[in-house]
């Protein structure tokens, strides 16, 4: 089952108005595990309300629930060109002639894309409870193909 958790920090989820309660998310993950249903959890790092501390809270949430998560999709936030946050943030194109639907932005809390990538590479992906989950991710296929890679889910 695909679950768009986005963050393991309640304040970030509330600021983004995601409608996700982390206590409920914990109960859902446990219930799905008991039912033998593998989960593909989506995370989003580098959002405007997030900083390194909140990113670490997300890491810690995943660590606490590692035995209930089959797969992870770890993404870095892209700011939509015409999104509501573009009026609040200093934005710039990713590169000259960029025709994408997203813009780069100066993070209000100094949490830029380079720092997000460093955190993901050094603290998140290498964590001993998280690394095995990431190794299970289908190498070429999408999350739609994950059930073919489940085997027996605990």
Coordinates of C-alpha atoms in Angstrom, one line a residue:
X1 CA 0.0 0.0 0.0
X2 CA 1.3 3.4 -0.9
X3 CA 1.3 5.9 1.9
X4 CA 2.2 9.6 1.4
X5 CA 3.5 10.3 4.9
X6 CA 5.7 13.2 3.7
X7 CA 7.2 14.0 7.1
X8 CA 7.7 12.4 10.5
X9 CA 7.3 15.8 12.2
X10 CA 3.8 16.8 13.2
X11 CA 4.5 20.5 13.0
X12 CA 5.7 20.2 9.4
X13 CA 2.6 18.2 8.5
X14 CA 0.4 20.7 10.2
X15 CA 2.0 23.7 8.6
X16 CA 1.7 22.1 5.2
X17 CA -2.0 21.2 6.0
X18 CA -1.4 17.5 5.1
X19 CA -4.2 16.2 7.4
X20 CA -1.9 13.5 8.7
X21 CA -1.7 12.6 12.4
X22 CA 1.5 10.8 13.2
X23 CA -0.1 8.7 16.0
X24 CA -2.7 7.5 13.5
X25 CA 0.0 6.9 10.9
X26 CA 1.8 4.7 13.5
X27 CA -1.3 2.7 14.1
X28 CA -2.0 2.3 10.4
X29 CA 1.6 1.0 9.8
X30 CA 1.2 -1.5 12.6
X31 CA -2.2 -2.7 11.4
X32 CA -1.0 -3.1 7.9
X33 CA 2.1 -5.1 9.1
X34 CA -0.2 -7.4 11.2
X35 CA -2.4 -7.9 8.1
X36 CA 0.7 -8.8 6.0
X37 CA 0.4 -5.8 3.7
X38 CA 3.6 -4.3 2.6
X39 CA 3.9 -0.5 2.6
X40 CA 5.6 1.9 0.2
X41 CA 6.1 5.1 2.3
X42 CA 6.7 8.4 0.5
X43 CA 8.8 11.1 2.2
X44 CA 9.5 14.6 1.2
X45 CA 12.5 16.5 2.4
X46 CA 13.4 20.2 2.1
X47 CA 9.9 21.7 2.3
X48 CA 9.6 25.3 3.4
X49 CA 8.6 24.5 7.0
X50 CA 11.3 21.9 7.5
X51 CA 14.8 22.3 8.9
X52 CA 17.5 19.8 9.8
X53 CA 15.8 19.2 13.2
X54 CA 12.5 18.3 11.5
X55 CA 14.3 16.1 9.0
X56 CA 15.9 14.2 11.8
X57 CA 12.5 13.7 13.4
X58 CA 11.4 12.1 10.1
X59 CA 14.4 9.9 10.2
X60 CA 13.6 8.9 13.8
X61 CA 10.0 8.1 12.9
X62 CA 11.1 5.8 10.1
X63 CA 13.7 4.2 12.4
X64 CA 11.0 3.5 15.0
X65 CA 8.7 2.0 12.3
X66 CA 11.4 0.3 10.2
X67 CA 9.9 -3.2 10.7
X68 CA 6.5 -1.9 9.4
X69 CA 7.8 -0.3 6.2
X70 CA 8.5 -2.4 3.0
X71 CA 9.8 0.3 0.7
X72 CA 10.7 4.0 0.8
X73 CA 10.4 6.8 -1.7
X74 CA 12.7 9.6 -0.6
X75 CA 12.2 12.9 -2.5
X76 CA 13.5 16.4 -2.3
X77 CA 10.8 19.1 -2.5
X78 CA 10.4 21.0 -5.7
X79 CA 8.6 24.4 -5.5
X80 CA 6.0 24.7 -8.2
X81 CA 6.4 27.9 -10.3
X82 CA 3.0 29.1 -9.5
X83 CA 2.6 27.6 -6.0
X84 CA 1.4 29.7 -3.0
X85 CA 4.8 29.7 -1.4
X86 CA 6.4 31.4 -4.4
X87 CA 5.1 34.8 -3.1
X88 CA 6.7 34.2 0.3
X89 CA 10.1 33.0 -0.9
X90 CA 13.0 34.3 -3.0
X91 CA 12.9 32.1 -6.1
X92 CA 15.2 31.5 -9.1
X93 CA 15.2 29.2 -12.0
X94 CA 17.2 25.9 -11.6
X95 CA 19.3 26.9 -14.6
X96 CA 19.2 29.4 -17.6
X97 CA 16.5 28.5 -20.1
X98 CA 14.8 26.2 -17.6
X99 CA 11.3 25.3 -18.9
X100 CA 10.3 23.2 -15.9
X101 CA 7.3 23.6 -13.7
X102 CA 9.5 24.2 -10.6
X103 CA 11.8 26.9 -9.3
X104 CA 14.7 26.8 -6.9
X105 CA 14.2 28.9 -3.7
X106 CA 16.0 30.4 -0.8
X107 CA 14.8 28.5 2.2
X108 CA 13.7 30.7 5.0
X109 CA 15.5 28.4 7.5
X110 CA 18.7 28.0 5.5
X111 CA 17.8 24.4 4.6
X112 CA 19.0 24.4 1.0
X113 CA 18.9 21.5 -1.5
X114 CA 22.7 20.8 -1.0
X115 CA 22.2 20.5 2.7
X116 CA 19.1 18.3 2.2
X117 CA 21.1 16.0 -0.1
X118 CA 24.0 15.8 2.4
X119 CA 21.6 14.9 5.2
X120 CA 20.0 12.2 3.1
X121 CA 23.3 10.8 2.0
X122 CA 25.1 10.9 5.4
X123 CA 22.4 10.5 8.0
X124 CA 19.3 9.1 6.4
X125 CA 20.2 6.5 3.8
X126 CA 23.1 5.1 5.8
X127 CA 21.2 4.6 9.0
X128 CA 21.3 0.9 9.9
X129 CA 17.5 0.6 10.2
X130 CA 16.8 2.5 7.0
X131 CA 19.5 1.2 4.6
X132 CA 17.9 -2.3 4.4
X133 CA 14.5 -0.8 3.5
X134 CA 16.1 1.2 0.7
X135 CA 18.0 -1.8 -0.6
X136 CA 14.6 -3.5 -1.1
X137 CA 13.4 -0.8 -3.4
X138 CA 12.9 -2.1 -6.9
X139 CA 16.0 -1.0 -8.8
X140 CA 14.5 -0.1 -12.2
X141 CA 10.8 -0.4 -11.7
X142 CA 8.4 2.0 -10.1
X143 CA 6.4 1.7 -6.8
X144 CA 3.7 0.1 -8.9
X145 CA 6.0 -2.9 -9.3
X146 CA 6.9 -3.2 -5.6
X147 CA 4.5 -6.0 -4.9
X148 CA 6.6 -8.2 -7.2
X149 CA 9.6 -7.6 -4.9
X150 CA 7.9 -8.2 -1.5
X151 CA 8.4 -11.9 -1.0
X152 CA 7.2 -12.5 2.5
X153 CA 6.5 -9.3 4.5
X154 CA 6.9 -9.7 8.3

